[in-house]
Amino acid sequence: MRLFVLFFIFLSTLGVAQKQKKNVAKVDSLNYYIELSNFNSKTNNYKFSLDFAQKAIDFANKTKNTSAQAYAHLILGGIYFDLKKYDDAIESYYRSVSLYNTIKPSSQQAFCYYQMGLCNLEKGNYLLAENYFDKAKMIYTAIKIPDAIGLLNLQKGIVYKAKGEYASAIPIFNQIIAKPDAADFSKTKAEALYQIGTIELQNNRKNLALNYLSRAYALNAKDKNVDQKAKILLSLSLVYEKLLDINKAHFYLKKHLQLKDSIAILNTNKLGSEDYAQFKDSERLKTIEQLDKENKEQQKANKVSKLISILAIALISILSLLSLSLYKNNIIRNQSNLLLKEKNNELILAKEKAEKASKARAEFLSTVSHELRTPLNAINGITHLLLEENPKPSQMNYLTSLKFSGNYLLTFINEILEINRIESSAIETEYLNFDLKLLLANIQNSLKELASINNNAFTLEIDPSIPDYLLGDPTKLSQVFLNLINNALKFTKNGEVKVTLSTNEINEEFTSIHFKIIDTGIGIPKDKIESVFDSFSQGSIEINRKYGGTGLGLTIVKKLIDLMGGKIKLESEVGKGSSFSFDLSFKIGNTHTTAEKTIDYDDSILQDKKVLLIEDNKINQMITKKMVENKGMICEVIDNGEDAIEAVKNNVYDLVLMDVHLPGINGTIATQTIRTFDKKTRIIALTAISLNENREMLMSYGMNDVITKPFDPSDFYKIISSNLARKI
C-alpha cells in the first residue's frame, strides 16, 4: 500500500512538471527557469531542477548576458552540491566565478567562492577550502556585507579543526558563541557550539563537552536543521557514554538513529544514479544538439518520455530495495539493542562496584586522617607549650626533633587527604577575579627565606602583555606553584630557580599562558621521569633520606593542573636541573577589584578577653586552655554542646572556640542554636576537617572562622586576634 501511495505521488509530480514545461514556451525568461529549478529542488524533484537550470544556462547564453550566465551556472552548482556531486559542483562554480571575475564584485561572486570552499572541505582539500573562504571574505568585506563574515569564520574554524589545529579553531568558535542570539544566526552559533564540544570530547573534557553540546542542541531546536541535529545527538550519546550515564547515552543514540532513518528516507527521493547519468549525457550532448534546433527539440521530447519510464521503473526498484533494506535494518537493530542492553547491564554492575570501592576508600582515608589529627594535635600542642617554658638546653634537640616530626606527619596526612578529595570529585574549580602578578609576587616573598638557606637566586620573569586580572582558581594555582617552587628550591643549592610566564595567545576575552619553572638542581634520571608524578615517588630511597618529603607533591600538582584544563610537561637532566611547564587558559577579568581590607592587631588585643572553650577531649582541653591563658585571656571549659548553649545564653563572652565533633549535640547544631538568640559573639570552629567537611559548610551554620586541628600556634593566635579585632 505504501509503495502504491509513493508511486501515485511521483506520477502526480511528473504531471505538474509536464504542465510547467508547457508553460515554458509561453514565458521564456532567466528568472522563470531559475524559479522553476529552485521550486523543484525544494520538492526533491532534482531531475526537473537540473533540466530547468540547464534551460536557464541556454537562455543566458542566447542573450550573451555575462551576469545572467554566471548566475545560471551558480544555480546549477548549487544543485550538484545538494546531490553531493562535489566535482561537478566545483566545475559549475568555477565557470560561474570565471564569469563573475570579468564584472563588478558582488555578493553572488563571494557566495560562489564560499560554495567552492565548502565542496573542497567535504572532499578533504583543506588548503584549497581555506583559500576559497579567504577570497569570499575579501569580497564580502569590500562590498560591506559583515553578516556573512560569521559564517565564513565558522567554516575556517572547521578547517582548522579538521587539520587538528585546535589552538586556532577554538578562538574562532568562541567568538561566534559570544555573539548575541538571533533568529538568523542560530544555525551558525549551534554549529560553533557543536564543533568546540567535539574538540572538548576528543580532549576527554567530558563536562565541558556536555555543556557545549547541550547548548548546541537547544539552539538547533530554533533552526530545526535535521542534519545538524543528527550529529549533535550522536555526540551527546558519546559524552554520556564516557560519563557512564548509560540511560541518557542510549536515549540520545536512539533519537539519532530515528533521525538518521528519516533523513535516509528523504534522501531516497533525490535523483537516482541512472537519472544523474542521463542528465550528464544530455549535458555533454548540448553542443551537438545546438547545430540542429528542431532535431534537438525532438530529442528532448523523446528523452523526457524515456526518462519518465526509466524513473518510474527506477522508483519502484528503489522503493523495493528500500523496503528490503529497512526490514534487514530492523532485524539488525533489534539484535544490536539486545546486545547493547546486555552490555549496559554489565557496565551498570561494574560502575556500582567501582563506586562502592571508591566510597569505601574515601571513607577509610577520611576516618584515618581525622583520627590521626586528634592525637597529633596533642603532640604538637604539648611540644609548643614545652618550648615556650624555657626547657633545658639538653632537652631542646629532643623537642625540636619532636616538632619537626609532628609537622612532617601533619603534612603527610594533609596531602593524602588532598589527593583523595581530588580523585573523589569532592573538589571543584572556582572562577574568581584575581591579580596573577600579585599572587606570584606574594609567593616569591614567602619563599625568600627557603631560597636563602640553599643560597639560591629566585627570580620571576612575566610577559608584560599578560593582563593583571584573570578569572580562575587562585587557590589551586598557588598550591601548584608552591609545590613546584618548593621542590626546585629544595633540590637546588648555590644555583638559580626561575619562574617565567609568556603569552601563547590573547584576544579581547581569553588568554592562554605558558608557565615554566626552571632550576639548576640535581635533576631527574630519564628512567624516573615517567614515574615521578606517581604517588609516593621520589626518584630513589637515597633522595628521600637526604631531602625528605612525602612524594605526594607532584601527584597533587599533576591532578590540579589536569583539573584546571592543562597538562604538565617535564624536561630534566641529571646534574643540570629540571624544567616543569604547563599551559592554562583564562578569561580576562575586571581591571578594578576591591581588595579585602586587612585588620592590624597585636597581642595586646588578647589581654583579659573572656573565652569559652567547648572541647570533649581532656588532653586538647588542657593544651588549648594553656595556650589561651598564656596570652592573658580568661578561659572557661565545657565538654558538650547542650551546656555550651546554656552558658552562652546566661553569660557574656568575647569569643567562643567550638569543637565540631562533640557528644550529644555536635558543634554545628550548637552554633546554629546559639545564633537564634546571639548574632554578635564571634564563634570559631575547631575541627580536624575530613572529606565531608569544608570551610563553607561550617560557616553556613553561623561560625565566623575555622581553625584546623592540629593547629600551628602562630596561626591559632592570628585567627583569634583577627576575630577579636573585627568584633571591636
C-alpha angles and dihedrals in degrees: 000000000000091000091051093052092049091047090051091051090049094052090047090053090051089052091053090048092051090052088050089052091053089053091052091075089055098046110037108177140122094240092050094054092045091048090053091046092052091046092054091046090055091050092046093246092135095162091064092037089059091046093053092044089054090048088053090053092049092049092048090050091053092051091044089220107156095201092049092047091050092048093049092053089047090056092049091050089053091055091050089049091053089050089050090240091140098169092054090043091053090050092053093044090049091054089047096049091045088059094043090053089065094059138047116304113264142173089257090058091050091046090052091056089046091054091048087054091052092050092052090045089056090049092049095248093136098168092052091045092052091048093053092046089053091052091050090049092052092053094045089050093048094050090041103242100143095168090074093056093076092058091047091049089052091055092047088052089052089051091052090048092050089053090050093247095137094160089063096038100050097060090051092052091045091054091053092046091050093059118100118267115264131173093238093044101050096095092052093046092046090051091051091050090049093049095050089043091057090049091054088047091054089049089052093242091140100174093049090047091051091050094052095042093048090053090048090051091051092050092046089060088066094051097035094211103168097197091051091045092053095056092043090053091051092050091048088053091052092049093052090046089056090046087053091239093137097173093058092041090055091044094055093040089054092050089048092053092047091051092046089052091053091047090049090053091050091048091056088067090062124097115300123231093252091051091049091050090050091052093048089050091051090047091054091048093054094095092053093044092053089066091068114030097185093048089049092053091050091048090050092054091048092048092050091053091046092047091051090056093044092047092050092051091042092050092051090048093047093048090049092050090045092053090049091047092049090050092051092043090052091054092047091047092052091050091047091049091053091049091046091050091053091048090047091054090050091049092049091053092047091048092051091049091049092048092050091049092047092047092049091049092048093048092047093051091044092051094044094047092046093048091048093052095060098059089036089058088056092049094049093041096050090045090054092048092049092049089051092054097065100254123205115277089245089057097049095081091051094048093045091051090047091051091048092049092048092050091046091052091047091052090049093051092046093051093049090051092047092053090048091051092052094047093047091054089240089130125072133190115253126211108214131158107249141161106245095190093050091048091055092044090054091049090050091052093048092053098044092099093051090049092052093050091065093033093244129158108230115194140170125214113188125180106240091220090068109104117245095229125048137171110241146093108299093179095059091040090053090049090053094049095044092053095046096043092043089054092046093051092043096052095041126077126183088354143095136277116194130185115198130186122192134171119251095178137347137184136157095289109020140039132187115210129198112215121196131179113193128185137174094219135124095300130213126271114248093240090057099047094088094049099040091092092054119106116272091008118138104157097257144358090252092058091049092051094045101042104021124211136133100259090235102097098085091043089057091045093053093047093048093049090048088050091053091050101260138109125225121225128196131203119178144159125193112254094008104068143250138274124206117190138172140165125228131181123219138181111238109254135212116294093217119058132162110237118217109259113243120220120224117221143155138199092275089075089066096058116118094352115151112233128187113207117197107192130140098195109090095209092049089047090056095045097045094044091050092049091049094048092047087069094051098262126137112237130198118188128212124174103205141045098239094058090043091059091051092046093054091045093053102034140045118240131179092212141007121209104200122193109214098215109059134152113262109357109026124225097263094054091044090053092047090053093047090053090061090071105015120048099162110053111099112240120193121193119229109201146147091227114224133188093278094052131069137165095257092052093052093046090052090067091059102271116143099209144354131235113193119218128261086042131195109241094229091051090045093056093039094056093045092048092047093053093046090050091052090051091053 
